[in-house]
Structures are given as structure tokens and as C-alpha cells.
Amino acid sequence: MTTSTPTQPTADQALPDEDVLLDVRGLKVHFPIKKGVLIDRTVGHVYAVDGMDLQIRRGETYGLVGESGCGKSTFGRAVLQLEEPTEGEVLFDGTDLASLRGEALRRQRRHMQMVFQDPLGSLDPRQTVEQLLLEGMRAHGLADDAKAARARLSALLDAVGLPKNALSKYPHEFSGGQRQRVGIARALSVDPKLIVADEPVSALDVSVQAQVVNLLEDLQEEFGLTYLVIAHDLAVVRHISDRIGVMYLGALVEEADADDLYTSPLHPYTRALLSAVPVPDPTVEDTREQILLAGDLPSPANPPSGCRFHTRCPWRQATRCDTERPQLRVVDLPGTPAGHRVACHWAEQIASGELRPHDVDMELTDQTLTAGPVDTTLGAKGLTDTLP
Amino acid sequence: MTTQASTTAYPSGAGGGEPLLSVRDLTVTFGRGGRAFTAVDHVSFDVQPGQTVGLVGESGCGKSVTSLAIMQLLPSRGNTVSGTVSFAGEDLLSLSDAQMRDRRGRDLAMIFQDPLSSLNPVVPLGTQVAEVLQRHKGMKNAPAQKRAAELLDKVGIPDPTRRLKEYPHQLSGGMRQRALIAMALACEPRLLIADEPTTALDVTIQAQILALLKELVQDSGTALIMITHDLGVVAGLCDEVNVLYGGRIVERAGRHDLFARPRHPYTGGLLASIPRLTEERGRRLTPVPGSVADNIPWDHGCAFAPRCASEIGVCRERTPELVPDRPELGADRLLRCHNPLESNPLDDAPTTEESGA
Amino acid sequence: MTNPGPAPDLTPGVPTPSTTGATTDPTPDARRHGALGALADRKKKRIDALAEAGTISSEEGVSLWQSAWRRLRRDPVFLIGAVIVLLFVLVAILAPWLAPHDPRARDLIGQVTPATPIPEPQPGYPLGGDNAGRDMLSRLIVGSRQTLIVGVLATLGGLAGGLVLGTLAGGISGWVDTIVMRIVDVMLSIPSLLMAFSIAALFARPSQWTVILAIAIIQIPIFARLLRGSMMAQRHSDHVLAARALGVRRPAIVFRHMLPNSLGPVIVQGTLVLAVSIIDAAALSFLGLGNPDDSIPEWGQMLGKAQTFFNTYPHIAVYPALCIIVVALGFTLMGESLREALDPKSRR
């Protein structure tokens, strides 16, 4: 993966069409906040995803990082049409998924699959691995020939490194890493082009995480898969991704090649995020400088005006930051490739050292609206009435 | 179980002086008879005043059970605890429930992974913090509330007097964990046990909390037992690190020594299996094969043997003991391995270019 | 938890990787065929991967129900409940052969006088007789049949109705859910026994079947609400989301994933409702809404008839009451331990 796709620096963000597998334009997912005893009244919205533009090339791994509540999981689900987008287009291989309904959408699902964070919760506890794997194949007519289906089952198990006798087992009989392998095999069972992996390793033991990371890399090479990896762990994302997008309160704040992002982060939030990741090396830990962000993520139901990050930004300026929402743009800095885009008014001045960080007063956010992790609770509510 | 020699092999306190907490041969067994399961198996370690000791391991290694046993917070039925836990010269395991209740919160305090479920959801924050002060320090309500506000301020909760009247659900995860730390520190305990305090938090919030803990340890001289699975957290915080596997300590070293030269294959495997931001991209991760479900019992040999790349014949025949390691690799190192690593696995890690097709 | 020694299933027998996509994929992509040279390499990697995943015991898989049953077999509470229920069922089946006398024969009618309406216990009639001179013991034994039939049929009826309504509400959601659940709410807002009386009283001639029907109907909303709630929880679970992402058709999601995973609490409730049905049936019979023909004995009906003589001869009320209590307890014990066994938190 890291070697197979040489990244071609393109002049413009709009990549050549034949190269792009997934093209998301202006995607918004807003969840209504309802109140009322008899008749529900919409009193506001949670702006979970609020204007996302993102292109993923065929065969590449795109890493999406951000903290809980930034809308990254909702975005992943909206791409797969498991969450109905409020606005925007999701062009997959040229087809706008957001406009598809019913059977047409169901047929498209074959081409894009999901790997979940919780390997146990995402596997039906009452089905054997065989039933789990056959289900998707049956739904898309891939299991009509019983003999071919058997061969495919064993090829799938083989691909994810599980022994044959796993077929008759139930999910609770596996270890966490093995369950995640079953989940990956299920995603592969319908022969998808795109896999959205939502925190694929964060629920696993440290020693097992590397098994799954390596497996994902091998499978990409073997089947020519395209990945959208959503995670909060920057080290993991940087390891497996070709390009990385950093998300904050529903939108991208920076997008760059994996190496660029680490060596020259341009957005203040990216800098803070990178500096906060603990490094398993005491010498590094003792010497490195941390940018400690003040306070918490503001409520996505009431996002700050202007730049969403200005309430916590150590580089916040008196003008523009709180009034004008910055768009992703290519900065005018020597040595910055065109693929490196950032949504910050002052990126050039911060990078050149012209602007210095200052102290930030902690501003408290009212947590009553966002008491739970927004990604899951509200996401779940959104599902209720949109079965395919 | 096989005979244990861990007590004799254990060296006297690292920094000289009397340790604040001295755990010897702590063993916790759940269940009885044929279905008994030893979660913690003859674990011994010392904590000096002001020292930060890390207990590191994955799920099921016994790190949390160890801390609960020290605090005597394990359920009273269905388990047996043996060994000694002497805190300032007093064996905690021999204290009565009432005596232990006096110590908890005053001399020893604990913070947990999930701050929301550790706080009472229907009681305002101020009352919960003040309660600790009233219980252990005999303070009246009004001064206790005032002190509570000071504590919240100390842990970095803005506008503390207003926060006192709020309920836990009105705070964010990071603020809740701060509030819990404030409660734990209310009586200036001499020992604080932190069980995965940042696992449920985001990285930027985690950095805040770790910085806070570090500052508190430095300022107040509180000893800290840090329980975590995250080697990055350990690297920045702990003076001494104990790596647990299958209920036993498999390696102990100072943090610089441990990360420079991991000796146990499990420690080395953990370090080689995590990607890190500071390295060049392209190194292929070296996972530890299998999972904890593949362990063999310690009395058949080394529990880690089935997953170990350095396994030799003796590993499945004889139980390795925790013995002092080569002194030139660091002071007071202990190791439980028949065939330890002779070089840092990261130095000769393969890259994707080499191993990939 | 341990599995000493290398697993037997790590040995090769690995098909060539090129079969992975080619055998089934209708449009094989050129990328998916591994070059021949890389084949041996791949094979080696595969074997490494197999070892990496860790071992899996070679026994057959154990489903959740099987593992619940394994736990139940050792649970003394369940065993006590099961023994009581089993005895009850056996007695009900074998009643005609177990009963020492014909329950309809007025053997002791000679001893029934206005002064002593209830015959005393005597040799051959250990529990005495009733006010019609019939053997008490035989009536109790034979009465178990009617009680069992009423309890089981009423519960099954309630369960069936509840399953239909609950699946409709939980599976389709939207306005169907709203309508079904409002009906259920209305039913739940009426006290259940009162409703059972009303239903039973609608029929001109009370019979055993009116009792069954009345009790079945009052159980429907309980089952429906329970099933709907547990299906809603399933709807939000990751595995249902995964099935949607796979493109599984909606009826299949409802019937293959949501319903089977929602049945646990419903089945537990079923065992508890069996006990309640028997008690409710007794209550209806007691109030005279049951089968008026007392030649076919039933415990509730016996209890009802006993009230006339309760002050002077309490024992004729105590016997059927005890039977009802013990049988209800048996079902309740079974239900409670079943609930515990099916609770994933208590596993292991």
C-alpha cells in the first residue's frame, strides 16, 4: 500500500476523473434535536457533518482522523448511505449514491463495505461464521452455485488468516483479533471496491492491533482495495494511510500526504493533535514540546462562528478567525505540495513563525446537548426510519 | 501452582529508604477447585514516596485486579487474596472493612477509566467532592464546599463555584476525569492509583490529564501507580515500569532502560507492534502472534511461550522465575525469561519494501 | 482457556491464492491473479497469517442457546424449577392412571350432610372429599390437566399475538409502529384482570375456552411491548448495520437478525407468564367466569367453590391453592434462571 501507489502531485485538487473512486462533494448530515410532549418540535440541529469535500483515488488508503464528536463516523456511514445525507453528493465510481433509493441502492452496496470498531457487536451472535459470510453473498447472488460458494468461503478464510474449522464457530468463541478477521472476511465476501474501516483496531489489544493492520495492508495489495480508514489514533492512521484528512467539528481542517502532514502540519489543530500523541520513547517524551489545547470540543449543536477551531486556537487572531469560515486551500509556501490543503486564514504566517502562539482562556461548552458520543447516539437515531 | 521464589529474588527498594507501598506475593484467585482462575499470581513491587510506578499489560494480564486488591475493592465473595500489601508499615490486607474505609480516600485514592460511571449521576459535583472532605477530615459543609471549589480550580476546571452545583452529565469527559482527580486528591493521599485514566478520552484531552497528573505528582509528592495498556503514556510518565503478562510480572525496569533495551520478548513484541509518529514511514509492523487465549498455564512453563518468537525447548518445561537481569542494562532490572532478547527488536525491524511482495 | 501445544489446524492445505477471486468473481480483475513466482511466497505468508491469528479449538461451535443450556444444567434454581414443572406435566399426562378414584364419582356422598358438608380424610381418601362427595385427591390430580391446558394455551396465544404485533412494530417502524404501539398502550392501561373479566363476560356461555382467550388477549400487549423494545435495541446494533451495509434485504434483516436476537427476553417472559396465566385462570374460575361444569375439575374453579366452606373447612381451599402456588413457583424459578443464563453479562 505504501509502496504500490506512487502519489502523483496534481496541479489542482480536482483529480483526474478516472482515478477517483469516491468523490464526496459538500456532504452535510444534520440530525434534528427534537423536543415536545405530544408533537415533536425541531428545536435545533446537530451539525455532525457540515460540508465535507473529499476525493479518494482508486487503490489508495485515505485516513480520516479527528476526536470523538467531530463527525468522522457519521461521515463514514453517510458515504455508505447508512445515514441519510442532508445535503451533498456521494459519487462512487461516477454514480451519485445519495440519489439512489431501494433496490438500486441495495445493489450498489456490494461495492462498498464497512469494517466496524467493535468486532463482537458487529457480528450477529446467533450466526455461525459460515452463515455470516454467506449472507452477503446470497444477497447479491454470489452463492447460487453451492460448490463455488464453498470454495469462496475457504478462500475468504484463507485471505484473513483463519483456519477452516472457524466456519462452524459462533462469534463469541473467538478472541478479539479473530473476530475482527471474521468482520473483515464478511466485508470481503461481496467483493467490494471500497472498504470503510471505522476504528478497525482501537478495540483490540495492542499486540493484536498490528496483526489487523498488517492484514488490511496485505488484503489491499491482494485485492486492489481502496480504504477509507477512520480513526482517532494518529500513529495508526499515519502508518497505513497514503493521504490523511484531519476533521474538526464536521469538516476537514487539513488534508495532506501522510508524510507531509507529520513533517509540516499547517493547521493549529493538526499541530496540537500531533503533539498530544504519546510516543513510546522516553527520550522523545522528555524533550518534545506539547501544545496543550484548552477546554473541550464545542458542541456540534452550536458550533462556533467563523473558524470552528477559533475558541481553542493558540494562534487565534483578532480579525477573520471568528467571523469568516476558512475554506480548504493550497498554501503559498515553498516546499508545500499542491495536495497539501489547509483551512486556516493564517497558515502562512504561522508556518513562517510570524505569528506566535498565545494562551487561551478555557471556554466551557454546555455538555447537555452532547452528553453522549454524538457519533453513535445520534447516528443511531438517524437510522430508525431509513432501512434500505 | 509451582513453588515461588519471587520473594527471595526481589531486590530491596530501588531508591533506598522505606517504601510507601510494598506489595509482596499478591495473589488473587477467582472461583474454587477445578475452575479456579488465578488473575494475579505472586506479584511483588514497591512504590517509593513521590515515585510513579507503571503496571503495563493487555486485557486479562491482571493489572486492574492488582489495583483493586490493593484498595480491597474486590467483591468479598468468590475470590481469595493472599500475600501482603504493606502501606506505610501496615498490612492493608489484614485490616477490617471499616478500617480500610478510613484509609481509602484519605491515604490511598483511586481514579478509574470511566469517569461518568465513577460519579454519582444524581448528586451535584460539589456535594460529591465535599462529602470526601466531610467524611475524612471532619469538615463542616460550608468550608468543605469552599475547599471543593479550590480543588476543582487546582485541577483546571474553570469557573469552579458554578461547577459545584452541576451534575456529572453536564460536564465533558475530560472535565469529569478532572473532577474525579479533584475528589481523589481532596485529602492529599500519599498514594494515588490511576486505572487507565485516559483510555476513554481523546488524545488532546489525554494530554491535558497526563500533564495534570505529572504536575500533581511533582508538586505534592504523591506516589502514583499508573495502570495502562498504552506504552506511550508509560514512556512519558512512569519512573519504573512493570510489564505484566498472564497475572505475573515478566519484566521490570526503569523507563529509559526498558524502552532502550526491552529484554522480555513480550515487551519487545509490544514495542515492535505499534506504529509510532516519530519513525520513518514504511516499517512493516511486527505483530505478536495469537492472543491471550493461547496462553499456557504458568506451572507448565512460560505462559507466553505459545506466542513467543524466541521460544526454546525449556520454555514449555520449566517455569521461568523473576530474577535480576544483567546490571549493565540498567539498575534493578528484573526479568522472567529463559531466552531474553539480545537486541532491540526495533533496530532490526523489516520494512515494507523488504517483506512485501 | 488454554490450548497447549501447536494447533493441529495450522498445517497447510492452503489453496492457491489465485482461487480467491477467480473462482467466484464473474469479472475477474487482472490484479487479482498473483504472479506464479509470488505464489510460494504468498503461501508461506498465508501460513504465517494462520499462526498469527492464534488457535481455535477444533470442537464444534457452541451456540448461545447451547452454552446457556450448559450453564442451566448446573444451576440448582433452574433444576428445582424444572423438577416441579416436570412433575406437574407428568401428573397432568398420567392423571387418569394416577388418580385413585374417578373424580366424578360421588363416593362419599353418604357422608355429606347439612351439618358436615365436607367429608373428613379417611382411609382410601387421604384428603377427604368435597361437598359433592367426590375424592379431593383425585380431583386435584385430574385438575392439573385443565390447569396445564389453560396455562399453556393462554401463554402460547399471548405469545403468538405479541410476536405478530411486536414484529410489525419493531420490524417496520414508522407509522405502523405508532399505530400498533398506541393500541398496545390502550390495552396496557386497562388493569389486566379487569380486562380479562370483561372479555370473558362478553361470551354468553363461559367455558374453558373463554378463559383461555381472555387470558391470551391480556398477555398480548406485554409480549408485544417487550419484543418491540428489544427489536428496537437490535435495530441500532452494529450487526444489523453491518447487514444493511452488506445489502441484505429488509425482511431478511428483520427475520434473520433482529427477531432471533430479540427472542431471549420474550421466552423468559413466557415462562413467567405461564405462572401468571395459571393464577389468572384460577381467578376467573374463582369468580365464576370459568367452566361452569364442575365435573371436570380445575384448580382455580376448585378454589372458587371452596369459598362457601372456607370458614369451617379451610383445607379444601388450601389444597388447590398450594398446587397453584407450587406450580407457579416452578415456572417462575425456571424463568428467572433462564433469564440469568441468557444474559450475556453473566456468561462464564
XYZ file of C-alpha atoms in Angstrom, chain C residues 98-248:
151
model
C -52.626 -41.769 38.941
C -55.970 -40.768 40.365
C -57.127 -43.407 42.873
C -60.816 -42.744 42.165
C -62.970 -41.361 39.433
C -63.043 -37.607 40.097
C -66.692 -37.530 39.087
C -67.811 -40.441 41.291
C -69.664 -39.291 44.363
C -68.138 -41.997 46.530
C -68.526 -40.101 49.771
C -71.940 -38.574 49.096
C -73.298 -40.546 52.035
C -71.158 -38.538 54.419
C -72.321 -35.165 53.104
C -74.924 -33.810 55.472
C -76.126 -30.251 56.080
C -74.168 -30.282 59.347
C -70.968 -31.699 57.865
C -70.910 -30.742 54.154
C -67.304 -31.805 53.691
C -66.277 -35.425 54.287
C -63.236 -35.878 56.534
C -59.997 -37.516 55.349
C -60.293 -41.256 55.746
C -58.581 -44.477 54.612
C -58.620 -44.540 50.799
C -59.411 -40.820 50.697
C -56.358 -39.159 52.310
C -57.508 -35.619 51.622
C -61.187 -36.263 52.234
C -63.896 -35.269 49.769
C -65.645 -32.166 48.522
C -69.199 -31.046 49.123
C -70.443 -33.371 46.392
C -68.711 -36.357 47.975
C -66.023 -36.595 45.289
C -62.455 -37.596 46.199
C -60.351 -34.474 46.794
C -57.014 -36.055 45.828
C -58.328 -37.418 42.552
C -59.873 -34.074 41.702
C -56.569 -32.310 42.383
C -54.654 -34.774 40.214
C -57.063 -34.622 37.331
C -57.436 -30.852 37.795
C -53.775 -30.423 36.843
C -54.744 -31.231 33.259
C -57.147 -28.358 32.815
C -54.765 -26.029 34.600
C -51.915 -27.028 32.307
C -54.032 -26.695 29.185
C -55.328 -23.292 30.205
C -51.889 -22.034 31.223
C -50.026 -23.289 28.174
C -52.638 -22.360 25.588
C -53.220 -18.923 27.053
C -49.491 -18.241 27.103
C -48.978 -19.530 23.586
C -51.891 -17.434 22.372
C -50.488 -14.353 24.040
C -47.033 -15.112 22.712
C -48.283 -15.575 19.151
C -50.263 -12.351 19.222
C -47.392 -10.496 20.850
C -44.895 -11.801 18.299
C -47.017 -10.618 15.396
C -47.644 -7.162 16.842
C -44.109 -6.775 18.185
C -42.518 -7.806 14.898
C -44.779 -5.455 12.981
C -43.959 -2.561 15.258
C -40.270 -3.266 15.711
C -39.596 -4.511 12.211
C -41.452 -1.981 10.081
C -41.366 1.035 12.394
C -42.697 4.373 11.205
C -46.465 4.792 11.300
C -47.106 1.042 11.673
C -45.103 1.171 14.859
C -47.010 4.191 16.093
C -50.423 2.659 15.448
C -49.583 -0.752 16.894
C -47.972 0.695 19.963
C -50.855 3.066 20.680
C -53.256 0.103 20.585
C -50.950 -1.786 22.885
C -50.740 1.199 25.220
C -54.510 1.376 25.427
C -54.650 -2.324 26.258
C -51.983 -1.916 28.893
C -53.764 0.992 30.502
C -56.701 -1.221 31.489
C -55.969 -3.379 34.558
C -55.327 -6.808 33.123
C -57.654 -8.828 35.292
C -60.445 -6.331 34.761
C -59.922 -6.690 31.055
C -59.914 -10.460 31.320
C -63.245 -10.301 33.178
C -64.707 -8.054 30.534
C -63.582 -10.305 27.711
C -64.766 -13.452 29.460
C -68.070 -11.791 30.323
C -68.677 -10.926 26.656
C -69.433 -14.545 25.965
C -72.906 -15.784 26.704
C -71.739 -19.130 27.965
C -68.491 -19.143 29.892
C -66.301 -22.117 29.159
C -62.712 -23.196 29.402
C -62.084 -21.587 26.001
C -63.366 -18.188 27.013
C -60.899 -18.276 29.904
C -58.033 -19.170 27.589
C -58.978 -16.490 25.117
C -59.372 -13.808 27.760
C -56.027 -14.556 29.328
C -54.272 -14.844 25.991
C -55.521 -11.417 24.971
C -54.343 -9.710 28.135
C -50.859 -11.170 27.645
C -50.528 -9.876 24.080
C -49.570 -6.273 24.912
C -46.913 -7.398 27.375
C -45.239 -9.636 24.806
C -45.641 -7.078 22.044
C -44.075 -4.258 24.009
C -41.219 -6.429 25.179
C -40.446 -7.722 21.714
C -40.723 -4.321 20.127
C -38.369 -2.807 22.686
C -35.815 -5.496 22.221
C -36.097 -5.300 18.436
C -35.553 -1.560 18.568
C -32.354 -2.204 20.507
C -31.295 -4.707 17.858
C -32.075 -2.247 15.086
C -29.444 0.087 16.474
C -26.847 -2.617 16.912
C -23.744 -2.816 14.787
C -24.560 -6.226 13.396
C -27.836 -5.012 11.927
C -25.982 -2.040 10.486
C -23.467 -4.485 9.046
C -26.253 -6.492 7.425
C -27.675 -3.303 5.908
C -24.242 -2.384 4.629
C -23.978 -5.808 3.044
C -27.154 -5.122 1.124
C -29.208 -7.793 2.833
